[in-house]
Structures are given as C-alpha cells and as structure tokens.
Amino acid sequence: MILAIKLAFRNLMGAGLRTWLNVLVLSFSYVVIIWLNGIMKGWDYQAKNDMTHYEIGGGQYWHGLYDPYDPFTLSESHAPIPTEFKNEIENGEMMPLLIAQGSIFPEGRMLPISIKGIPKDQTILKIPTQKLDTLTDAIPAVIGSMMANSSRLEEGERVTIRWRDANGTFDAAEIVIAGIFSSNVPGAEANQVYVSLKQLQEMMLLPGHATILTFADEKAQRSEVDGWVLKPKSELTRQVDEMIKTKSYGQTILYGILLLLAMLAIFDTQILSIFRRQKEIGTYVALGYTRKEVVMLFTVEGTMHAILAALLATAYGMPFLLWQAKVGWTMPVDTSQFGMAIAPTLYPIYTIGLVATTVAIITITTAIVSYMPSRKIAKMNPTEALRGKLQ
Amino acid sequence: MEIIEIKNLIKKFPVGKGEFVALRGIDLNIGKGEFAGLIGPSGSGKSTLLNIIGSLDSPSDGTVNVLGKSVGALSTREAAQLRKSSLGFIFQSYNLLQVHTVYENVEFPLLLLKYDAEKRKKMVMDALEWVGLTDKVKSKPPQLSGGECQRVAIARAMVKRPSIVLADEPTANLDAKNSHNILQTMENLNKELKTTFLFATHDEKVINYLHRKIFLLDGKVEKDELIRSN
Ligand SMILES: Nc1ncnc2c1ncn2[C@@H]1O[C@H](COP(=O)(O)OP(=O)(O)OP(=O)(O)O)[C@@H](O)[C@H]1O
Ligand SMILES: [Mg+2]
C-alpha cells in the first residue's frame, strides 16, 4: 500500500499539468462545498439567534386560540395572565404580550398591522421597549426597520392608528414613532407596531390580558397550563430549520454538479491512463504485480487526486474560508425583501464534522470513480498489454 | 540441472470462430547458466514461448516447468510471485517507467521484494555499475538514448539477481555499436552471476553471441545447436 501510494504520487507528478487541472477542479469543490455549508450553518445560527433575541426568547406559551397565520382569531385569542406565572413575570423571567389587529394610515394609505403590547421594562427581547417610556400626547410606538421602510415612517413621525376594542367598537388615536430597531426577523418587524402593554390593554379594554407569554430560560422544565399551549423554542424555530433544509436541497444539486464535473475529469483521466499506459500496466505485471494489484495502484493514483486537492484546498481555501468567517459574506441584494430571517451579512460557521464529511465524501467518490474504469485492467491480457495493442 | 523443462507444449489462440496454433508441440530443456536464444522468422512463436516461460501466458496443453514450478498450474498470485522473485524481463521497447528516474526504475523490483533501503541502495548501485550508468541515476528515460534505456532495462532485470532473464528482441531498436555493448554486458553478467539468459531474436548480431541456438519454425523446434557449453 505504501509502495502504491509512493508510485501513484510519482505517476501523478509525472503527469504534470493534467494532474493539477484535476486537482484544481476538485479543490474548488472542497472550498465551495465547505463555504456554502458554512454559510448555511451561519445563517441557521444567525436566524435562530435573531429570532431568540427579537421574537421568541427561550420559548413561549400561546393562548389556545392564537394562530399567527389567521389574524381574525386575534379578537378571541387572549385571556387573563395565569396566576401561576405571577412570580416569574415579576422577576422579569417571563413577559406577557397582547396582540391586536389594527391599521395605520401612513401618507393616507391604509396599512393593516398587528399591534403588540409589550411591557416597557422587559429585558427578554432586544426590542427597545424603554423607548415606549416617553411622555407625549400621542401613543409612543416602536417599529422595526423593515416596517419603517415599507411604511416610510421615520423616528418622531406621527401617524393615525385605528383598532377595534374588545366590545367591537372602532377607535382611533395618534402614535408617534419613538424608536426603530433592526432585527433581521420578519416575524418581529413586518407589519408590527409595538406599544406598551398597559397602553394596549387600555385601548382594547382588556386589562390583565395577554396573547403570548415569552419566557427567557429555554432549559427550565415547564408544565402545561390550561388554555395555553407550550411552544418550546425548537418548535418555534422549526420554520428556520425547514427553510434551511429547502435551501440545502438546492445546494445539494449544486454540489452534485460540482462533484460531477470533477469526477468526469477524474474518470476521463483514468480511462485515458488505462488506454495509454497499457505497456506500463504490462510492465508492472512482468515485474511481479498481479493484475489486481495494478488495479489497486491505478485506484490509489486516481484517489490521490482527492488528497492532493484537499492539500491545495487547504493552501488557498483555508485563508479564504477563515477570512470569510471573519468579515462575513454580504449578499449582493436587499435581503429585507426576502421575507425570511436573513441578515444582510452572513458569517459562515465551519465545524470539524462539516470539513471531515466533505473530505470523506469527495475522497470516497473519487476512489469509486477511479476504481470503476481501473477494473478493466484485471481483465487485460498481460502479453497484449505489454505490446500496447489492446482496445 | 534443468531450470526450464518444456514437454509437448501446445499454444492455441482463439482467432475469430476458430483457433490458431502458435506452438505445436515444443520439447525443450534449458539448464542453469545457459546463454541461449530462440531464433526464427517472424510469427514462428518465439515471443509466445518466451511469454509462457515467463508465466505471462499459459499453455494450452503440455507442461512447462520453470524452477520446478508448473507455470500452467500456478495461480495468478503464485505466477506473480515467481516473476517477482526469479524472473527478469527485457523488452524490445525497454518498457521503462517514464516518470521515474533511472535509479527508481532499477529500484522498482527491489521495492516489490520489500528489501530495506540500505540493501536496495547497494544493489541498485551495483546493477548500475554493471551496465555503466552510475552517472545517470537522476536522469529520466526521456532524457536517455536508446542504448542507455536498454542498459537501464538490463539493470532493472538483473538487479534482484534473478535465476532467469527473458529478453525479447532486446536489440531491435538499437544500432550495431549499442547492440554489441549491451550483449557484452549481458554475456559478462551471465558469466559472473550464472544467470540463465533466454533470448528471442532474429538479429544476426545477437545470434553471434549465443552459446546455444534454438531454431523455431511454425511453432516447432526445428534445430537445436549448442555452440559452446558453460
Ligand atoms: N494473442 C494472440 N492471438 C492470436 N494470435 C496470436 C496471438 N499472439 C500471437 N499470435 C500468433 O502466433 C504466432 C506467433 O506469434 P509470436 O509473437 O510468438 O511470433 P514471433 O516469433 O515472436 O514473431 P516476431 O519475430 O514477429 O516477434 C503469430 O502468427 C501470431 O500472429
Ligand atoms: Mg516476437
């Protein structure tokens, strides 16, 4: 085996440019696959991280009737905050949120929105709720930058808000944009207006009510509460997982194409080698190799492309990948229009497992692709190979 | 002592639907240290016979014993072992490994035999000394002349001190001067190391060096002439 590796290495070096072209193509596969996977991991991490900080905390209790995809349920989906959470809420480990349907009228257009009542002094989410603590004649409100962009509202601007209270009566008031935050989380920004919880409870005539209870600690053992559904973090981030999974399918196709190109080059090289190097094959047999050992030699030789490619990929890919992890990758398009939790700059995350799997997959694929044409050697007649007369 | 014993060897090749009989009953014994040659016109079966003796091909009928082993009965592994340990080949077109240096080419059979580095180095340098190429160790075959290539091939065949060297038309690509040069080298090695040489040739220059001339015609031994015994 060691001899085969040594011989394979010499033969590859002897083949010169051809070898390096194959190795270059393969090394490219390594770098692209690791980089793209790293971006996906980074995206997954960022999306979940941002969601944790701006939307879901460590998990939530939802009112039994709350359905985020059906705004018409909002008028029903609220209830007094369960007493067993009183302590936690007072300690700041849990935070009630009341959600109501409403509209605002920026520049005279009507924009349907969700009004979220959030405690001014909460620390579970990074939404700048302390800005709701301003004294003005209008209702202080905070919105996300996606919302600010789509409604063209700026800080300090005033806009009319309209809602329907618990009795079904329409009412209107003026809000003032007290703060704008940026979170990359569409669920926390798109068509959402945050006012103080007390304020909304008054507006809705629902004192002490909430729609969602967000808690900080995802590890804590939680029990079911009547009328409320426990939504652990893993369930709330499932959408992200699914989105990443869908994206990964697309990527797998890309990897497939990349690998296919590299493998075609290797396959072609192997076929050509076996055809052009018949005399050499015959010579190996004459010198005392069995044909099976020659098959092995050619397989090792082909597979070594993958090893050399890994080395080359380390040489130029490592600095690139590390640099990317540091400065991140800024998407060339406006990501806020994507409607998914994606930051404008993604920081790839590479794991040992990712690198090891990539190397293993490429090496094994290369080995198989090298082996397949080499099997032909086992059927060669050595005397004909020696004369170089085989077809 | 006979190291090659051939009895009633028949070799048939399938050709189209029928078959072609290349060797039609060869009986031949070759002893240790002989410097013998198979002589005959093109197509007389010289290469075929040499390949069977070299366990690269198998007999259709009859027996061929090489160093006491019946080559027709050997498994591929055993045949490879026989070639690796006891047989040296020299080819018309040298068959050197092009991307390896002269040194590496000559070292190759010793690597297969798993000799240690020190032993290999000494044996390679000895072999290169025999053929007068110690100054070309780092060259690669494409940089060498035809004569030099064939001398490397001789060194490679001889380096493991095999019992038998089989040489198929070793001078066919060489000019007269180079031919004489390598033949003298081989004759000397035959004398010093008692290696058995078996040639296949129709080159007059080679024939003149042979100590025994075995004439083949249409797959049969036509004449067997001993010029001088060892
Ligand atoms: N694999 C094969 N299939 C069919 N016929 C073959 C095969 N190998 C050799 N022959 C035939 O057997 C005969 C003997 O061939 P061989 O190569 O042994 O001749 P040779 O004496 O070495 O000739 P040359 O001097 O031209 O090398 C030839 O007629 C050749 O066509
Ligand atoms: Mg011949």
XYZ file of C-alpha atoms and ligand atoms in Angstrom:
653
model
C 0.000 0.000 0.000
C 2.751 2.427 0.947
C 4.533 1.464 -2.264
C 1.317 2.038 -4.212
C 0.978 5.499 -2.684
C 4.572 6.314 -3.492
C 4.216 5.100 -7.069
C 0.879 6.814 -7.504
C 2.374 10.060 -6.289
C 5.281 9.820 -8.740
C 2.966 8.981 -11.606
C 0.702 11.897 -10.792
C 3.612 14.297 -10.571
C 4.915 12.870 -13.815
C 1.573 13.588 -15.473
C 2.087 17.245 -14.621
C -0.459 19.735 -15.878
C -3.245 17.215 -16.274
C -2.965 16.194 -12.650
C -3.006 19.765 -11.466
C -6.026 20.650 -13.540
C -7.945 17.766 -11.992
C -6.680 18.662 -8.565
C -7.655 22.295 -9.049
C -11.198 21.422 -10.075
C -11.517 19.054 -7.132
C -10.052 21.520 -4.656
C -12.587 24.027 -5.881
C -15.334 21.568 -4.960
C -13.925 21.284 -1.466
C -13.812 25.016 -0.905
C -17.225 25.764 -2.408
C -18.937 22.932 -0.560
C -17.380 23.836 2.764
C -18.045 27.517 2.240
C -21.684 27.084 1.218
C -22.316 24.682 4.065
C -20.644 27.122 6.404
C -22.885 29.914 5.152
C -25.937 27.721 5.736
C -24.777 26.913 9.255
C -24.055 30.580 9.857
C -27.427 31.561 8.501
C -29.176 28.959 10.624
C -27.340 30.203 13.669
C -27.982 33.863 12.897
C -31.646 33.321 12.107
C -32.284 31.392 15.310
C -30.199 33.773 17.324
C -32.032 36.815 15.982
C -35.374 35.116 16.497
C -34.428 34.357 20.082
C -33.491 37.964 20.704
C -36.359 39.666 18.905
C -39.282 37.297 18.783
C -39.382 34.112 20.765
C -36.963 34.325 23.697
C -36.428 30.924 25.270
C -39.869 29.725 24.221
C -43.494 30.774 24.588
C -46.948 29.940 25.833
C -49.584 30.740 23.283
C -53.177 31.357 24.055
C -55.076 28.287 22.943
C -56.812 30.097 20.109
C -53.866 32.086 18.851
C -52.939 31.373 15.243
C -50.299 33.676 13.760
C -51.474 32.845 10.251
C -55.056 33.878 10.899
C -55.390 37.487 12.105
C -59.125 37.073 12.566
C -58.506 34.831 15.560
C -56.834 37.705 17.364
C -60.068 39.111 18.743
C -60.586 35.811 20.605
C -57.087 34.765 21.450
C -56.407 36.480 24.724
C -57.033 35.698 28.330
C -56.038 36.947 31.740
C -52.459 36.096 32.548
C -52.440 32.815 34.526
C -51.686 33.425 38.185
C -49.040 30.693 38.374
C -46.761 32.926 36.268
C -47.112 35.950 38.520
C -43.763 35.366 40.188
C -41.853 34.764 37.036
C -43.305 37.832 35.402
C -42.429 39.972 38.388
C -38.866 38.637 38.305
C -38.591 39.540 34.648
C -38.181 35.878 33.639
C -41.400 35.960 31.709
C -43.133 38.618 29.689
C -46.771 38.888 28.606
C -47.623 40.162 25.164
C -51.018 41.213 23.934
C -51.673 41.227 20.223
C -54.483 43.090 18.499
C -55.430 43.787 14.948
C -55.396 47.331 13.649
C -54.431 49.677 10.847
C -52.235 52.691 10.441
C -52.531 55.345 7.777
C -49.106 56.491 6.677
C -49.307 59.087 3.907
C -53.040 58.451 3.749
C -52.672 54.765 2.759
C -54.215 52.149 4.941
C -51.801 49.522 6.236
C -53.188 46.570 8.202
C -50.959 45.797 11.168
C -50.632 43.820 14.340
C -50.409 45.950 17.427
C -48.263 44.311 20.056
C -48.480 45.371 23.639
C -45.152 44.727 25.309
C -44.007 45.631 28.849
C -41.858 48.754 28.772
C -39.375 47.365 31.272
C -38.921 43.912 29.675
C -35.380 42.576 29.153
C -36.142 39.289 27.469
C -36.237 40.675 23.939
C -33.888 43.235 22.451
C -36.743 45.354 21.179
C -36.035 48.853 22.546
C -39.146 48.933 24.701
C -37.643 51.515 27.044
C -38.323 53.999 24.281
C -42.028 53.461 24.897
C -41.471 55.210 28.189
C -41.751 58.692 26.709
C -44.342 61.202 27.693
C -46.122 62.709 24.731
C -49.652 63.471 23.802
C -49.506 60.673 21.208
C -49.002 56.991 21.979
C -45.300 56.121 21.827
C -44.647 53.195 19.466
C -41.618 51.258 18.294
C -41.321 49.608 14.864
C -38.760 47.517 13.016
C -36.717 48.823 10.120
C -38.495 46.559 7.599
C -41.753 48.145 8.710
C -40.199 51.615 8.654
C -39.061 51.033 5.076
C -42.351 49.722 3.805
C -44.427 52.420 5.506
C -41.804 55.155 5.046
C -42.170 56.109 8.679
C -39.293 57.821 10.417
C -38.465 58.342 14.026
C -40.531 61.163 15.553
C -43.192 60.924 12.875
C -46.831 60.660 13.820
C -49.431 58.500 12.234
C -53.054 57.630 12.899
C -53.783 54.205 14.290
C -57.172 52.542 14.297
C -58.297 49.453 16.163
C -61.351 47.661 17.432
C -61.685 47.172 21.167
C -62.980 44.093 22.973
C -66.539 45.296 22.549
C -66.121 45.562 18.804
C -66.105 49.338 18.798
C -63.723 51.106 16.429
C -61.460 53.716 17.941
C -58.539 55.778 16.646
C -55.590 57.657 18.091
C -52.248 59.016 17.068
C -48.979 57.204 17.601
C -45.514 58.668 17.475
C -42.581 56.572 16.320
C -40.376 56.586 19.406
C -37.807 54.167 18.062
C -36.851 51.972 15.119
C -34.926 48.748 15.582
C -33.311 46.364 13.166
C -33.514 42.634 13.823
C -33.482 40.684 10.519
C -36.525 38.853 11.846
C -39.532 39.394 9.603
C -41.865 37.980 12.248
C -40.784 40.709 14.645
C -40.870 43.537 12.132
C -43.186 43.114 9.209
C -46.449 44.975 9.845
C -45.814 45.068 13.575
C -46.257 48.091 15.802
C -45.144 47.835 19.399
C -46.804 49.893 22.103
C -46.631 49.435 25.835
C -48.635 46.525 27.212
C -50.570 48.698 29.631
C -51.439 51.047 26.812
C -52.783 48.315 24.580
C -54.711 46.701 27.409
C -56.400 50.037 27.977
C -57.018 50.580 24.287
C -58.565 47.117 23.983
C -60.409 47.309 27.283
C -58.648 44.097 28.242
C -56.792 44.836 31.477
C -54.557 41.994 32.601
C -54.929 40.064 29.337
C -52.229 38.593 27.147
C -51.955 36.545 23.950
C -48.425 35.216 24.287
C -46.169 34.654 27.272
C -42.491 34.669 26.368
C -40.018 33.200 28.821
C -36.287 33.725 28.973
C -34.872 30.378 30.004
C -35.379 27.646 27.458
C -33.886 24.978 29.719
C -36.332 25.312 32.599
C -38.818 22.480 32.938
C -42.227 23.847 32.002
C -45.660 22.483 32.664
C -48.839 22.723 30.657
C -51.281 25.412 31.665
C -54.978 25.209 30.976
C -55.967 27.247 27.962
C -52.342 27.906 26.975
C -50.152 25.897 24.651
C -46.458 25.464 25.407
C -44.346 26.280 22.354
C -40.755 25.232 23.005
C -38.037 27.054 21.132
C -37.326 24.103 18.863
C -40.896 24.234 17.621
C -40.847 27.979 17.109
C -37.637 27.778 15.092
C -38.812 24.854 13.039
C -39.598 27.188 10.177
C -35.943 28.169 10.063
C -34.934 24.521 10.012
C -37.337 23.878 7.183
C -36.168 26.883 5.235
C -32.541 25.840 5.660
C -33.445 22.320 4.652
C -35.171 23.511 1.483
C -32.178 25.673 0.672
C -29.906 22.717 1.330
C -31.683 20.616 -1.265
C -30.896 23.243 -3.849
C -27.336 23.273 -2.677
C -27.005 19.528 -2.819
C -27.803 19.765 -6.507
C -25.061 22.337 -6.873
C -22.604 20.076 -5.017
C -23.712 17.247 -7.226
C -22.928 19.245 -10.343
C -19.594 20.399 -8.960
C -18.636 16.893 -7.959
C -19.891 15.516 -11.245
C -17.625 17.892 -13.153
C -14.643 16.974 -11.029
C -15.477 13.290 -11.270
C -15.872 13.460 -15.042
C -12.364 14.857 -15.236
C -11.017 12.089 -12.999
C -12.958 9.402 -14.833
C -11.703 10.663 -18.155
C -8.148 10.757 -16.879
C -8.445 7.198 -15.602
C -9.860 5.887 -18.868
C -7.175 7.667 -20.818
C -4.476 6.437 -18.454
C -5.559 2.860 -18.764
C -5.711 3.132 -22.514
C -2.430 4.967 -22.972
C -0.467 3.184 -20.304
C -1.070 -0.414 -21.357
C 2.609 -1.062 -21.783
C 3.257 0.262 -18.336
C 0.492 -1.972 -16.979
C 2.062 -4.962 -18.741
C 5.420 -3.979 -17.313
C 4.058 -3.915 -13.763
C 2.717 -7.403 -14.307
C 6.010 -8.608 -15.769
C 7.853 -7.163 -12.785
C 5.719 -9.192 -10.414
C 2.459 -7.396 -9.762
C -0.798 -9.267 -10.069
C -3.365 -7.506 -12.213
C -5.464 -6.889 -9.128
C -2.538 -5.064 -7.584
C -2.266 -2.923 -10.694
C -5.992 -2.129 -10.401
C -5.252 -1.073 -6.851
C -2.319 1.045 -7.986
C -4.460 2.899 -10.517
C -7.253 3.316 -7.985
C -4.855 4.781 -5.455
C -3.498 7.028 -8.167
C -6.947 8.343 -9.028
C -7.938 8.700 -5.403
C -4.807 10.643 -4.676
C -6.254 13.482 -6.742
C -8.674 13.966 -3.873
C -5.866 14.007 -1.315
C -3.803 16.484 -3.315
C -6.932 18.560 -3.831
C -7.512 18.606 -0.089
C -3.973 19.890 0.388
C -4.369 22.501 -2.314
C -7.744 23.472 -0.894
C -6.074 23.918 2.463
C -3.440 26.107 0.897
C -5.771 28.619 -0.718
C -9.140 27.669 0.713
C -8.276 27.895 4.375
C -7.242 31.562 4.272
C -10.325 32.316 2.190
C -12.691 30.422 4.483
C -11.203 31.964 7.622
C -11.345 35.426 6.085
C -14.980 34.836 5.208
C -15.753 33.731 8.738
C -14.258 36.990 9.924
C -15.682 39.558 7.528
C -18.751 37.576 6.566
C -20.470 37.442 3.239
C -22.683 40.336 2.297
C -25.398 39.376 -0.079
C -25.457 41.496 -3.200
C -29.222 42.029 -2.937
C -31.503 43.700 -0.422
C -32.265 40.855 1.949
C -35.039 42.653 3.778
C -37.286 41.887 0.818
C -36.760 38.138 1.200
C -39.429 37.684 3.819
C -37.199 35.332 5.747
C -34.903 35.707 8.659
C -31.717 36.591 6.881
C -29.102 39.096 7.843
C -27.537 41.264 5.142
C -24.162 39.809 6.108
C -23.818 36.137 6.931
C -20.891 34.769 8.874
C -20.132 31.211 7.814
C -19.654 28.688 10.586
C -17.465 25.662 9.853
C -17.432 22.607 12.009
C -14.883 19.796 12.113
C -17.718 17.475 11.215
C -18.523 19.509 8.114
C -14.913 19.507 6.927
C -14.433 15.830 7.730
C -17.652 14.829 5.967
C -16.770 16.872 2.899
C -13.292 15.346 2.689
C -14.693 11.866 3.245
C -17.423 12.215 0.627
C -15.110 13.649 -2.021
C -12.379 11.105 -1.336
C -14.741 8.150 -1.386
C -16.445 9.387 -4.555
C -13.062 9.881 -6.194
C -11.975 6.407 -5.107
C -15.080 4.847 -6.627
C -14.732 6.820 -9.843
C -11.052 5.854 -10.032
C -11.767 2.225 -9.332
C -14.518 1.692 -11.861
C -12.516 2.164 -15.048
C -9.461 0.526 -13.452
C -11.305 -2.757 -13.061
C -10.758 -3.190 -16.761
C -7.087 -3.832 -16.045
C -7.967 -7.053 -14.232
C -9.341 -8.422 -17.496
C -6.360 -7.410 -19.599
C -4.149 -9.993 -21.152
C -0.680 -9.070 -19.894
C 1.101 -10.080 -23.072
C -1.202 -7.908 -25.146
C -0.884 -5.078 -22.656
C 2.881 -5.329 -22.973
C 2.623 -4.876 -26.699
C 0.233 -1.982 -26.120
C -2.245 -3.454 -28.559
C -5.439 -3.508 -26.554
C -8.548 -1.662 -27.437
C 20.252 -29.182 -13.609
C 17.400 -28.025 -15.850
C 15.664 -24.882 -14.739
C 13.304 -24.744 -17.673
C 11.644 -28.009 -18.733
C 9.130 -27.980 -21.551
C 7.245 -31.066 -22.656
C 4.904 -31.201 -25.616
C 3.890 -27.545 -25.249
C 0.961 -26.517 -27.384
C -0.388 -22.985 -27.530
C -3.549 -22.121 -29.359
C -5.036 -18.664 -29.750
C -8.684 -18.132 -30.485
C -8.990 -16.315 -33.800
C -12.432 -15.381 -34.950
C -14.545 -18.539 -34.672
C -11.621 -20.903 -34.943
C -8.203 -21.023 -33.381
C -4.609 -20.523 -34.389
C -1.972 -22.950 -33.182
C 1.123 -20.856 -32.454
C 3.157 -23.586 -30.746
C 2.719 -27.148 -31.949
C 4.446 -29.466 -29.518
C 7.621 -27.929 -28.153
C 10.053 -30.089 -26.184
C 12.927 -28.153 -24.711
C 15.166 -28.121 -21.660
C 17.329 -25.237 -20.574
C 19.909 -25.546 -17.832
C 21.215 -23.134 -15.282
C 23.595 -20.521 -16.624
C 22.808 -21.027 -20.296
C 23.050 -18.153 -22.754
C 20.515 -19.380 -25.266
C 18.337 -17.888 -27.942
C 15.128 -18.721 -29.759
C 15.741 -17.910 -33.397
C 13.209 -17.892 -36.143
C 11.303 -15.830 -38.638
C 8.503 -13.517 -37.673
C 5.472 -15.445 -36.497
C 7.397 -18.607 -35.642
C 6.272 -18.402 -31.974
C 9.356 -17.018 -30.236
C 7.535 -14.386 -28.193
C 4.698 -16.756 -27.426
C 7.114 -19.309 -25.991
C 9.003 -16.692 -24.027
C 5.762 -15.323 -22.537
C 4.671 -18.762 -21.408
C 8.040 -19.418 -19.792
C 7.670 -16.024 -18.137
C 4.248 -17.050 -16.747
C 2.635 -14.103 -18.537
C 0.627 -16.540 -20.628
C -0.435 -20.114 -20.022
C 0.000 -23.271 -22.095
C -2.966 -24.783 -23.919
C -1.503 -28.235 -23.488
C 1.697 -29.894 -22.302
C 3.797 -28.873 -19.324
C 6.201 -26.034 -18.720
C 8.246 -26.238 -15.540
C 10.188 -23.166 -14.551
C 12.383 -23.529 -11.488
C 10.421 -26.655 -10.596
C 7.041 -24.945 -10.858
C 4.462 -25.848 -13.460
C 3.502 -22.447 -14.859
C 0.174 -23.650 -16.228
C -0.926 -24.680 -12.740
C 0.088 -21.521 -10.916
C -2.491 -19.144 -9.542
C -2.129 -15.527 -10.656
C -0.659 -14.729 -7.260
C 1.871 -17.552 -7.461
C 2.775 -16.607 -11.022
C 3.321 -13.011 -9.930
C 5.471 -14.268 -7.058
C 7.565 -16.339 -9.487
C 8.133 -13.322 -11.754
C 8.830 -11.052 -8.833
C 11.434 -13.262 -7.216
C 13.069 -15.216 -10.016
C 12.442 -13.782 -13.465
C 13.814 -10.731 -15.226
C 12.337 -9.357 -18.437
C 13.965 -7.257 -21.127
C 11.751 -5.892 -23.882
C 12.342 -4.583 -27.367
C 10.933 -1.179 -26.425
C 12.618 -1.068 -22.979
C 9.314 -0.528 -21.106
C 10.837 1.778 -18.548
C 8.605 3.782 -16.256
C 8.848 7.175 -17.921
C 8.208 9.413 -14.937
C 10.669 7.590 -12.710
C 14.385 8.250 -12.630
C 16.937 5.669 -13.706
C 17.560 4.913 -10.062
C 13.863 4.474 -9.302
C 13.350 2.261 -12.330
C 16.116 -0.060 -11.246
C 14.999 0.060 -7.630
C 11.434 -0.951 -8.511
C 11.814 -4.767 -8.417
C 13.513 -4.465 -5.031
C 10.633 -2.398 -3.668
C 8.305 -5.179 -4.726
C 10.503 -7.606 -2.827
C 10.301 -5.303 0.207
C 14.044 -5.108 0.675
C 15.184 -2.468 3.137
C 16.528 0.873 1.960
C 20.176 0.207 2.612
C 20.167 -3.126 0.820
C 18.242 -1.578 -2.080
C 20.704 1.237 -2.481
C 23.675 -1.094 -2.633
C 22.006 -3.470 -5.091
C 20.823 -0.630 -7.366
C 24.285 0.916 -7.463
C 25.826 -2.485 -8.221
C 23.396 -3.044 -11.070
C 24.029 0.414 -12.494
C 27.736 -0.291 -12.239
C 27.328 -3.470 -14.331
C 25.712 -1.512 -17.126
C 27.927 1.557 -16.701
C 25.231 4.069 -15.838
C 26.220 5.225 -12.384
C 26.444 8.801 -13.659
C 22.826 8.819 -14.880
C 20.984 7.866 -11.707
C 18.914 11.034 -11.642
C 18.018 11.102 -15.333
C 14.602 10.058 -16.528
C 14.099 7.744 -19.532
C 13.010 10.509 -21.931
C 16.444 12.097 -21.440
C 18.349 8.923 -22.336
C 19.446 7.424 -25.656
C 18.015 4.104 -26.801
C 21.168 2.260 -25.812
C 21.134 3.825 -22.378
C 17.462 2.958 -21.942
C 18.143 -0.670 -22.740
C 21.042 -0.700 -20.293
C 18.681 0.623 -17.616
C 16.275 -2.171 -18.564
C 19.084 -4.720 -18.190
C 19.976 -3.266 -14.792
C 16.319 -3.470 -13.788
C 16.087 -7.091 -14.941
C 19.326 -8.034 -13.206
C 19.160 -6.020 -10.002
C 17.394 -8.713 -7.991
C 19.786 -11.361 -9.395
C 17.016 -13.465 -10.919
C 17.627 -17.051 -11.967
C 16.366 -16.407 -15.479
C 16.355 -13.356 -17.733
C 13.974 -13.440 -20.694
C 14.861 -10.972 -23.427
C 12.522 -10.476 -26.384
C 14.304 -8.744 -29.261
C 16.424 -6.619 -26.923
C 18.463 -5.101 -29.760
C 15.726 -4.439 -32.290
C 15.710 -0.714 -31.601
C 19.469 -0.319 -31.238
C 22.292 0.401 -33.650
C 25.194 -2.032 -34.077
C 27.502 -0.370 -31.579
C 24.879 -0.244 -28.846
C 23.782 -3.782 -29.617
C 27.282 -5.137 -29.117
C 27.660 -3.093 -26.000
C 24.582 -4.491 -24.282
C 25.227 -8.031 -25.489
C 28.701 -7.907 -23.997
C 27.199 -6.619 -20.781
C 24.739 -9.490 -20.678
C 27.359 -12.062 -21.550
C 29.529 -10.809 -18.698
C 26.637 -10.951 -16.257
C 25.870 -14.463 -17.428
C 29.432 -15.450 -16.751
C 29.748 -13.711 -13.388
C 26.332 -14.340 -11.857
C 25.460 -17.590 -13.623
C 22.141 -16.083 -14.648
C 20.343 -18.011 -17.351
C 19.591 -15.861 -20.406
C 16.966 -16.780 -22.947
C 16.594 -14.529 -25.969
C 14.041 -14.346 -28.726
C 15.621 -12.808 -31.795
C 16.278 -12.779 -35.479
C 19.083 -10.267 -35.195
C 22.394 -11.629 -36.569
C 24.372 -9.655 -34.015
C 22.563 -11.350 -31.150
C 22.766 -14.761 -32.754
C 26.556 -14.483 -32.937
C 26.789 -14.087 -29.181
C 24.560 -17.031 -28.315
C 26.046 -20.139 -26.749
C 23.053 -22.169 -27.847
C 20.788 -21.573 -30.820
C 17.267 -22.964 -30.779
C 15.636 -22.560 -34.177
C 11.844 -22.280 -34.285
C 9.730 -22.637 -37.371
C 5.929 -22.609 -37.446
C 5.678 -23.286 -33.744
C 8.118 -26.187 -33.659
C 11.755 -26.578 -32.695
C 13.478 -27.130 -35.977
C 17.073 -27.288 -34.859
C 18.882 -27.018 -31.519
C 22.573 -26.138 -31.789
C 24.958 -25.997 -28.865
C 27.831 -23.691 -29.785
C 29.692 -23.895 -26.515
C 28.778 -25.153 -23.090
C 29.271 -23.070 -19.992
N -2.957 -13.173 -28.796
C -2.874 -13.736 -29.990
N -3.975 -14.048 -30.672
C -3.912 -14.623 -31.871
N -2.762 -14.959 -32.465
C -1.617 -14.679 -31.850
C -1.609 -14.040 -30.570
N -0.326 -13.884 -30.173
C 0.415 -14.377 -31.157
N -0.347 -14.863 -32.159
C 0.112 -15.517 -33.389
O 1.007 -16.522 -33.026
C 2.081 -16.539 -33.938
C 3.384 -16.442 -33.187
O 3.481 -15.177 -32.650
P 4.778 -14.683 -31.915
O 4.508 -13.294 -31.462
O 5.147 -15.659 -30.890
O 5.846 -14.678 -33.074
P 7.356 -14.228 -33.061
O 8.146 -15.385 -33.428
O 7.654 -13.584 -31.775
O 7.375 -13.160 -34.210
P 8.183 -11.778 -34.289
O 9.548 -12.131 -34.680
O 7.456 -11.017 -35.340
O 8.077 -11.140 -32.973
C 1.882 -15.402 -34.906
O 1.341 -15.898 -36.103
C 0.866 -14.533 -34.234
O 0.013 -13.930 -35.175
Mg 8.116 -11.661 -31.107
